[in-house]
Short mmCIF file of C-alpha atoms in Angstrom, two decimals:
data_model
loop_
_atom_site.label_atom_id
_atom_site.label_comp_id
_atom_site.label_asym_id
_atom_site.label_seq_id
_atom_site.Cartn_x
_atom_site.Cartn_y
_atom_site.Cartn_z
CA MET A 1 5.59 -6.32 20.30
CA LEU A 2 8.06 -7.09 17.53
CA GLU A 3 6.68 -7.55 14.03
CA ARG A 4 8.38 -9.96 11.62
CA LEU A 5 11.15 -8.36 9.62
CA THR A 6 10.85 -8.31 5.84
CA ARG A 7 13.56 -6.69 3.76
CA ARG A 8 13.56 -6.43 0.01
CA ILE A 9 15.81 -4.38 -2.22
CA GLY A 10 14.05 -1.44 -3.89
CA GLU A 11 10.58 -2.40 -2.65
CA GLY A 12 8.28 -1.75 0.30
CA LEU A 13 9.98 -2.69 3.55
CA VAL A 14 8.53 -3.69 6.90
CA ALA A 15 10.26 -2.34 10.01
CA ALA A 16 10.79 -4.77 12.87
CA ALA A 17 10.65 -2.62 16.00
CA LEU A 18 6.93 -1.89 16.00
CA VAL A 19 5.74 -0.92 19.48
CA LEU A 20 2.08 -1.49 20.39
CA PRO A 21 0.36 -0.50 23.65
CA VAL A 22 -0.51 -3.14 26.23
CA TRP A 23 -4.24 -3.10 25.46
CA ALA A 24 -3.60 -4.22 21.89
CA LEU A 25 -1.60 -7.32 22.76
CA PRO A 26 -4.51 -9.61 23.77
CA ALA A 27 -6.31 -8.69 20.56
CA LEU A 28 -3.24 -9.58 18.55
CA ALA A 29 -3.28 -13.04 20.02
CA GLN A 30 -6.91 -13.75 19.19
CA PRO A 31 -7.91 -15.66 16.06
CA ALA A 32 -9.49 -13.87 13.14
CA VAL A 33 -13.28 -14.05 13.03
CA ALA A 34 -15.87 -13.53 10.33
CA PRO A 35 -17.66 -10.17 10.16
CA ILE A 36 -20.50 -10.03 12.68
CA PHE A 37 -22.71 -7.88 10.47
CA GLU A 38 -24.66 -8.81 7.37
CA THR A 39 -26.40 -6.43 4.97
CA ASP A 40 -28.90 -6.73 2.15
CA ALA A 41 -26.74 -4.38 0.08
CA ARG A 42 -24.82 -5.85 -2.83
CA GLN A 43 -21.93 -3.49 -2.07
CA ALA A 44 -21.27 -1.60 1.16
CA ILE A 45 -18.65 0.26 3.15
CA LEU A 46 -18.71 1.96 6.55
CA ILE A 47 -16.05 4.49 7.48
CA ASP A 48 -15.29 6.09 10.82
CA SER A 49 -14.49 9.49 9.33
CA THR A 50 -13.41 10.93 12.68
CA ASN A 51 -10.59 8.38 12.98
CA ASP A 52 -10.15 7.78 9.24
CA ALA A 53 -10.77 4.07 9.76
CA VAL A 54 -12.69 1.47 7.73
CA LEU A 55 -15.15 -0.49 9.89
CA TYR A 56 -16.92 -2.68 7.33
CA THR A 57 -16.72 -3.63 3.66
CA LYS A 58 -18.67 -5.81 1.27
CA GLU A 59 -17.49 -5.84 -2.35
CA PRO A 60 -16.13 -2.29 -1.84
CA ASP A 61 -14.36 -2.04 -5.20
CA ALA A 62 -17.00 -3.69 -7.40
CA PRO A 63 -17.79 -1.19 -10.18
CA PHE A 64 -21.28 0.04 -11.02
CA ALA A 65 -22.81 3.05 -12.78
CA PRO A 66 -22.70 6.10 -10.49
CA ALA A 67 -26.25 7.31 -11.18
CA SER A 68 -27.04 10.49 -9.23
CA LEU A 69 -24.07 9.89 -6.92
CA ALA A 70 -21.95 11.42 -9.71
CA LYS A 71 -23.32 14.71 -8.40
CA LEU A 72 -21.20 14.22 -5.30
CA MET A 73 -18.12 14.70 -7.49
CA THR A 74 -19.84 17.58 -9.32
CA LEU A 75 -20.26 19.33 -5.99
CA ALA A 76 -16.69 18.45 -4.93
CA VAL A 77 -15.34 20.18 -8.05
CA THR A 78 -17.65 23.17 -7.50
CA PHE A 79 -16.60 23.53 -3.86
CA ASP A 80 -12.96 23.36 -4.92
CA GLU A 81 -13.48 26.14 -7.45
CA ILE A 82 -14.98 28.32 -4.72
CA LYS A 83 -12.28 27.44 -2.22
CA ARG A 84 -9.52 28.38 -4.66
CA GLY A 85 -11.18 31.71 -5.43
CA PHE A 86 -12.09 30.92 -9.05
CA LEU A 87 -15.82 31.06 -8.35
CA THR A 88 -18.14 32.90 -5.97
CA PRO A 89 -21.48 31.65 -4.60
CA THR A 90 -23.23 34.76 -5.90
CA ALA A 91 -22.00 34.33 -9.50
CA PRO A 92 -24.93 33.87 -11.95
CA PHE A 93 -24.97 30.96 -14.41
CA THR A 94 -27.38 30.79 -17.33
CA VAL A 95 -29.62 27.73 -17.59
CA SER A 96 -29.05 26.44 -21.12
CA GLN A 97 -31.43 24.58 -23.41
CA ASN A 98 -29.35 21.46 -22.73
CA ALA A 99 -29.63 21.84 -18.96
CA TRP A 100 -33.37 22.44 -19.22
CA ARG A 101 -34.21 19.66 -21.68
CA THR A 102 -31.84 17.06 -20.21
CA GLY A 103 -32.30 17.80 -16.52
CA GLY A 104 -35.22 20.17 -16.15
CA ALA A 105 -39.00 19.89 -16.19
CA PRO A 106 -39.25 18.41 -19.73
CA ALA A 107 -36.96 15.51 -18.72
CA ARG A 108 -39.34 14.33 -15.96
CA THR A 109 -36.41 13.61 -13.67
CA THR A 110 -35.11 15.05 -10.41
CA THR A 111 -35.07 18.79 -11.05
CA MET A 112 -35.09 22.15 -9.30
CA PHE A 113 -37.35 23.57 -12.06
CA ALA A 114 -34.87 26.18 -13.24
CA ARG A 115 -36.33 28.09 -16.22
CA VAL A 116 -34.52 27.91 -19.52
CA GLY A 117 -32.53 31.07 -20.21
CA SER A 118 -32.76 32.25 -16.60
CA GLU A 119 -29.78 33.21 -14.50
CA VAL A 120 -29.35 31.25 -11.29
CA THR A 121 -26.68 31.86 -8.67
CA VAL A 122 -24.05 29.23 -7.98
CA LYS A 123 -25.35 29.04 -4.42
CA ASP A 124 -28.87 28.13 -5.58
CA LEU A 125 -27.55 25.61 -8.10
CA ILE A 126 -25.53 23.98 -5.31
CA ARG A 127 -28.61 23.87 -3.10
CA GLY A 128 -30.72 22.30 -5.85
CA THR A 129 -28.06 19.68 -6.58
CA ALA A 130 -27.38 18.82 -2.92
CA ILE A 131 -30.93 18.94 -1.54
CA VAL A 132 -33.08 17.49 -4.34
CA VAL A 133 -30.37 15.88 -6.53
CA ALA A 134 -31.34 18.24 -9.37
CA ASN A 135 -30.05 17.29 -12.80
CA ASP A 136 -30.64 20.76 -14.24
CA GLY A 137 -28.66 22.25 -11.35
CA ALA A 138 -25.73 19.88 -11.92
CA ILE A 139 -25.64 20.56 -15.68
CA ALA A 140 -25.83 24.33 -15.16
CA LEU A 141 -22.89 24.13 -12.74
CA ALA A 142 -20.86 22.03 -15.16
CA GLU A 143 -21.51 24.31 -18.14
CA GLY A 144 -20.92 27.46 -16.11
CA ILE A 145 -17.60 26.24 -14.73
CA ALA A 146 -16.11 24.42 -17.72
CA GLY A 147 -18.20 25.48 -20.74
CA SER A 148 -19.62 22.00 -21.38
CA GLU A 149 -20.37 18.77 -19.58
CA GLU A 150 -17.60 17.03 -21.53
CA LYS A 151 -14.99 19.51 -20.34
CA PHE A 152 -16.38 19.38 -16.83
CA ALA A 153 -16.10 15.58 -16.81
CA GLU A 154 -12.39 16.03 -17.45
CA ARG A 155 -12.23 18.14 -14.29
CA MET A 156 -14.15 15.45 -12.39
CA ASN A 157 -11.73 12.74 -13.47
CA ALA A 158 -8.72 14.92 -12.65
CA MET A 159 -10.06 15.40 -9.14
CA ALA A 160 -10.75 11.68 -8.91
CA LYS A 161 -7.07 11.08 -9.58
CA GLU A 162 -6.12 13.67 -6.97
CA MET A 163 -8.34 11.89 -4.43
CA GLY A 164 -6.73 8.54 -5.23
CA LEU A 165 -9.90 6.94 -6.58
CA THR A 166 -9.25 3.61 -8.29
CA SER A 167 -12.62 2.46 -9.67
CA SER A 168 -14.24 5.65 -10.96
CA VAL A 169 -14.69 7.20 -14.37
CA PHE A 170 -17.07 10.15 -14.77
CA VAL A 171 -18.68 10.98 -18.10
CA ASN A 172 -21.15 13.70 -17.13
CA SER A 173 -22.14 15.87 -14.15
CA THR A 174 -25.48 14.19 -13.44
CA GLY A 175 -24.85 10.47 -13.50
CA LEU A 176 -27.52 10.02 -16.16
CA PRO A 177 -26.80 6.79 -18.10
CA ALA A 178 -23.65 7.05 -20.22
CA PRO A 179 -21.28 4.39 -21.58
CA GLY A 180 -18.10 3.99 -19.57
CA ALA A 181 -19.26 5.72 -16.41
CA ARG A 182 -18.49 3.78 -13.24
CA THR A 183 -17.64 4.07 -9.57
CA SER A 184 -17.54 1.96 -6.37
CA VAL A 185 -18.72 2.31 -2.80
CA ARG A 186 -15.13 2.78 -1.63
CA ASP A 187 -14.59 5.64 -4.08
CA LEU A 188 -17.90 7.26 -3.15
CA ALA A 189 -16.91 7.11 0.52
CA ARG A 190 -13.62 8.81 -0.31
CA ILE A 191 -15.42 11.58 -2.20
CA ALA A 192 -17.84 12.04 0.68
CA GLN A 193 -15.02 12.28 3.20
CA TRP A 194 -13.18 14.75 0.97
CA VAL A 195 -16.27 16.97 0.67
CA ILE A 196 -16.97 16.88 4.42
CA THR A 197 -13.45 17.39 5.76
CA ARG A 198 -12.24 19.95 3.23
CA ASN A 199 -15.39 22.04 2.97
CA PRO A 200 -16.80 22.47 6.49
CA ASP A 201 -18.33 25.82 5.55
CA MET A 202 -20.17 24.44 2.49
CA TYR A 203 -21.07 20.94 3.64
CA PRO A 204 -24.11 22.03 5.75
CA VAL A 205 -26.09 22.59 2.53
CA PHE A 206 -26.68 18.82 2.45
CA SER A 207 -28.66 19.01 5.70
CA GLU A 208 -31.08 21.75 4.63
CA PRO A 209 -34.57 20.26 5.00
CA GLU A 210 -36.05 21.80 1.85
CA ILE A 211 -35.59 24.13 -1.09
CA ASP A 212 -38.12 26.64 -2.39
CA PHE A 213 -37.09 27.66 -5.88
CA GLY A 214 -39.11 29.04 -8.77
CA GLY A 215 -42.27 28.80 -6.72
CA VAL A 216 -41.82 25.06 -6.14
CA ARG A 217 -41.13 23.75 -2.64
CA GLN A 218 -39.32 20.42 -2.43
CA LEU A 219 -38.14 18.42 0.58
CA ASN A 220 -34.65 17.01 0.99
CA ARG A 221 -34.54 13.67 -0.85
CA ASN A 222 -32.21 12.00 1.66
CA PRO A 223 -34.49 9.41 3.29
CA LEU A 224 -32.51 9.45 6.55
CA MET A 225 -33.11 13.17 7.15
CA GLY A 226 -35.50 13.40 10.07
CA GLN A 227 -35.63 9.59 10.29
CA TYR A 228 -32.20 8.69 11.63
CA GLU A 229 -30.70 10.56 14.57
CA GLY A 230 -27.54 12.47 13.70
CA THR A 231 -27.96 12.42 9.90
CA ASP A 232 -26.60 15.57 8.26
CA GLY A 233 -26.31 14.67 4.53
CA MET A 234 -25.42 13.23 1.57
CA LEU A 235 -27.07 11.88 -1.63
CA ILE A 236 -29.14 9.05 -3.10
CA GLY A 237 -29.52 7.45 -6.51
CA SER A 238 -30.89 4.44 -8.35
CA ILE A 239 -29.90 2.39 -11.38
CA ALA A 240 -32.40 0.53 -13.52
CA GLY A 241 -31.85 -3.18 -13.01
CA GLU A 242 -29.14 -2.66 -10.36
CA GLY A 243 -31.03 -1.15 -7.47
CA HIS A 244 -30.80 1.81 -5.14
CA ILE A 245 -27.65 3.54 -3.84
CA ILE A 246 -27.04 5.86 -0.92
CA VAL A 247 -24.19 7.84 0.58
CA ALA A 248 -25.13 8.80 4.14
CA SER A 249 -23.31 10.66 6.89
CA ALA A 250 -24.31 10.84 10.54
CA VAL A 251 -22.74 12.18 13.73
CA ARG A 252 -23.32 10.92 17.26
CA GLY A 253 -21.27 11.72 20.35
CA GLY A 254 -18.70 13.60 18.29
CA LYS A 255 -18.09 10.63 15.97
CA ARG A 256 -18.91 10.85 12.25
CA LEU A 257 -19.67 7.72 10.25
CA ILE A 258 -20.02 7.57 6.47
CA ALA A 259 -22.02 4.69 5.02
CA VAL A 260 -22.27 3.83 1.32
CA LEU A 261 -24.57 1.04 0.16
CA GLY A 262 -25.45 -0.10 -3.34
CA GLY A 263 -27.61 -2.71 -5.05
CA LEU A 264 -30.56 -2.33 -2.66
CA ALA A 265 -33.94 -3.66 -3.75
CA ASP A 266 -36.13 -0.63 -3.05
CA GLU A 267 -36.41 2.58 -1.04
CA LYS A 268 -37.64 0.86 2.11
CA VAL A 269 -34.76 -1.60 2.06
CA ARG A 270 -32.36 1.30 1.46
CA LEU A 271 -33.58 3.12 4.56
CA ARG A 272 -33.59 0.00 6.71
CA ALA A 273 -30.18 -1.29 5.57
CA THR A 274 -28.47 2.09 5.93
CA SER A 275 -29.89 2.64 9.40
CA ALA A 276 -28.80 -0.85 10.46
CA LEU A 277 -25.22 -0.38 9.24
CA LEU A 278 -24.89 3.01 10.97
CA ASP A 279 -26.37 1.58 14.19
CA TRP A 280 -23.83 -1.24 14.08
CA GLY A 281 -20.99 1.25 13.71
CA PHE A 282 -22.15 3.60 16.45
CA THR A 283 -22.98 0.97 19.06
CA GLY A 284 -20.45 -1.77 18.37
CA TYR A 285 -17.14 0.09 18.67
CA ILE A 286 -15.08 1.93 21.26
CA ASP A 287 -12.14 4.24 20.52
CA ARG A 288 -8.74 3.28 21.88
CA ASP A 289 -5.64 5.47 21.60
CA LEU A 290 -2.80 3.66 19.84
CA PHE A 291 -0.20 6.44 19.50
CA ALA A 292 -0.09 10.13 20.33
CA LYS A 293 1.22 12.56 17.74
CA GLY A 294 5.01 12.38 17.87
CA ASP A 295 5.15 8.99 19.61
CA MET A 296 7.86 6.65 18.41
CA VAL A 297 6.33 3.83 16.38
CA ALA A 298 9.31 2.01 14.88
CA THR A 299 12.82 2.32 13.51
CA ALA A 300 13.92 2.06 9.89
CA GLN A 301 17.34 1.05 8.61
CA VAL A 302 19.45 3.78 7.00
CA PHE A 303 22.35 3.18 4.63
CA GLY A 304 25.40 5.39 4.15
CA GLY A 305 24.72 7.51 7.22
CA THR A 306 26.43 8.41 10.48
CA GLN A 307 24.06 5.93 12.17
CA GLY A 308 22.33 2.80 10.97
CA SER A 309 18.70 3.55 11.78
CA VAL A 310 16.21 6.37 12.14
CA LYS A 311 13.35 6.70 14.63
CA LEU A 312 9.91 6.91 13.03
CA VAL A 313 7.12 8.80 14.80
CA ALA A 314 3.41 9.23 14.16
CA GLN A 315 2.62 12.36 12.17
CA GLU A 316 -0.80 12.51 13.83
CA LYS A 317 -2.65 11.02 16.76
CA VAL A 318 -3.66 7.42 16.07
CA THR A 319 -6.99 6.36 17.57
CA LEU A 320 -8.37 2.99 16.60
CA PRO A 321 -12.04 2.01 16.82
CA VAL A 322 -12.15 -1.55 18.16
CA PRO A 323 -15.16 -3.86 18.69
CA LYS A 324 -16.58 -3.61 22.18
CA ASP A 325 -16.75 -7.39 22.45
CA GLY A 326 -13.03 -7.65 21.70
CA ASN A 327 -13.73 -10.40 19.21
CA SER A 328 -11.22 -9.34 16.57
CA ARG A 329 -7.58 -9.78 15.65
CA ILE A 330 -5.62 -6.55 15.33
CA SER A 331 -2.30 -6.47 13.49
CA ALA A 332 -0.04 -3.62 12.42
CA ARG A 333 2.93 -3.13 10.15
CA VAL A 334 5.27 -0.30 9.26
CA VAL A 335 5.89 -0.15 5.53
CA TYR A 336 8.46 2.03 3.79
CA ARG A 337 10.38 2.07 0.54
CA GLY A 338 14.04 1.30 0.81
CA PRO A 339 16.87 1.25 1.06
CA ILE A 340 16.71 4.61 2.85
CA THR A 341 19.91 6.47 2.13
CA ALA A 342 21.43 9.32 4.11
CA PRO A 343 21.04 12.19 4.55
CA VAL A 344 17.69 12.07 6.35
CA SER A 345 16.04 15.21 7.72
CA ARG A 346 13.73 15.36 10.71
CA GLY A 347 10.17 15.57 9.42
CA ASP A 348 10.84 13.62 6.21
CA ARG A 349 7.95 11.28 5.45
CA ILE A 350 9.46 7.78 5.50
CA GLY A 351 6.54 5.36 5.41
CA VAL A 352 3.13 4.43 6.75
CA LEU A 353 1.73 2.44 9.64
CA ARG A 354 -0.86 -0.01 8.33
CA ILE A 355 -3.38 -1.39 10.82
CA TRP A 356 -5.62 -4.38 10.10
CA ARG A 357 -8.66 -5.66 11.97
CA ASP A 358 -9.08 -9.29 11.00
CA ASN A 359 -8.44 -9.18 7.23
CA LEU A 360 -9.66 -5.59 6.82
CA LEU A 361 -7.11 -2.83 6.28
CA GLN A 362 -8.57 -0.38 8.75
CA ARG A 363 -6.19 2.57 8.69
CA GLU A 364 -2.96 3.98 7.25
CA VAL A 365 -1.00 6.59 9.21
CA PRO A 366 1.95 8.62 7.87
CA LEU A 367 5.26 8.13 9.68
CA ILE A 368 8.02 10.74 9.70
CA ALA A 369 11.68 10.81 10.73
CA ASP A 370 12.26 12.08 14.25
CA GLU A 371 15.92 12.93 13.81
CA ASN A 372 18.54 14.19 11.38
CA ILE A 373 21.05 11.71 10.00
CA GLU A 374 24.01 13.08 8.09
CA GLU A 375 25.79 11.32 5.25
CA GLY A 376 28.51 9.01 6.56
CA SER A 377 32.13 8.66 5.58
CA LEU A 378 33.23 7.07 2.32
CA PHE A 379 34.06 3.87 4.22
CA GLN A 380 30.57 3.73 5.81
CA ARG A 381 28.88 4.24 2.45
CA ALA A 382 31.03 1.56 0.79
CA PHE A 383 30.39 -0.93 3.61
CA ASP A 384 26.61 -0.38 3.46
CA ALA A 385 26.61 -0.71 -0.33
CA GLY A 386 28.41 -4.06 -0.11
CA TYR A 387 26.02 -5.27 2.56
CA GLU A 388 23.02 -4.32 0.40
CA ILE A 389 24.40 -6.22 -2.60
CA ILE A 390 24.91 -9.35 -0.52
CA ALA A 391 21.46 -9.05 1.11
CA GLY A 392 19.83 -8.66 -2.29
CA ALA A 393 21.59 -11.74 -3.64
CA LEU A 394 20.59 -13.86 -0.64
CA HIS A 395 16.98 -12.65 -0.52
CA PRO A 396 15.46 -15.24 -2.97
CA TYR A 397 17.03 -18.10 -1.00
CA ALA A 398 15.81 -16.68 2.31
CA VAL A 399 12.26 -16.50 0.96
CA LYS A 400 12.38 -20.20 0.01
CA LEU A 401 13.94 -21.34 3.28
CA PHE A 402 11.97 -19.12 5.66
CA PRO A 403 8.75 -18.12 3.87
CA TRP A 404 6.92 -17.26 7.09
CA LEU A 405 9.30 -14.34 7.66
CA PHE A 406 8.15 -12.67 4.45
CA THR A 407 4.38 -12.94 4.74
CA GLY A 408 1.87 -10.56 6.28
CA GLY A 409 -0.30 -11.12 9.33
#
């Protein structure tokens, strides 16, 4: 399978020699079809976390207030502090007047009933935040780690940047209404995947069925716990006038799916819609191996080297979930930034393999060089430089004459 060749000076390039397995070729020839799933959610996304693939989206980048889902980032920052050795689960944090009044019993909101002035371990504050979405627990964590919620929000936004979030701004640790706070279902899914994959030793706290703290026993607030087979966490929230939100994770047959839905009418609709989306993901797809780790995927042109191209291989195994009914169009492209100039070292990250199902970007896989290419002679470098100048000058005319060569799909 040869993809169309697009070359552009100083921009993302598409390599031509993309090799796909035989099973993918019939799918490539089929016409695109509309999504076969509909949801009551205003925004939704479903991710196959095991294969790092997007299965479904509906307004995935539409911004909305994070509500209690901001606590997912609060816990991500807390887990990171522990992982880096800056914090221990047994460290005591004092419950301040602010934490108590804003998020505790007087606030009449989701709380773990931590007493003002008491010392609570980081572990218990994590449990309260993860199991019953406790506002006092989240504030106590923020103040204990950063000194204030404002300073902690800076840490949250720094981590958001590190995660590559594009629609999120965090203003406090709880998600209580605040001007400027926003997120999206795509960003929440990314946070969830980050928490799960990078903190396997701490993630199980989300699946604890209850918490007994301060003489008050409370059940896990995740409505899927005990109701949907395979559920092992995450969080819920609601926004006045905008509806209910949920981040849910479930595992069946070794496959983990992460579903995020927003704008749901009520708690019953939230449970029904989330269950339906997860069911669709678990029953409607089958995994097919596209490339093994180290398999050659494509070649990329190299300038000024002892040879004119470099082999690109998959940095990891590439498994693609495809619809069981085969009623989808799969396409793939190799994208890299060029021109690539010698020398090139084996293992250098050159580009990514982008895989679409219908019009949905399903997965991106890093591609690395599989060989060393030394710098060429002065004559080779001069020849390649002249060729690049001519190609750049002719590019605008080529786009006008042969536009189909420079479009995706």
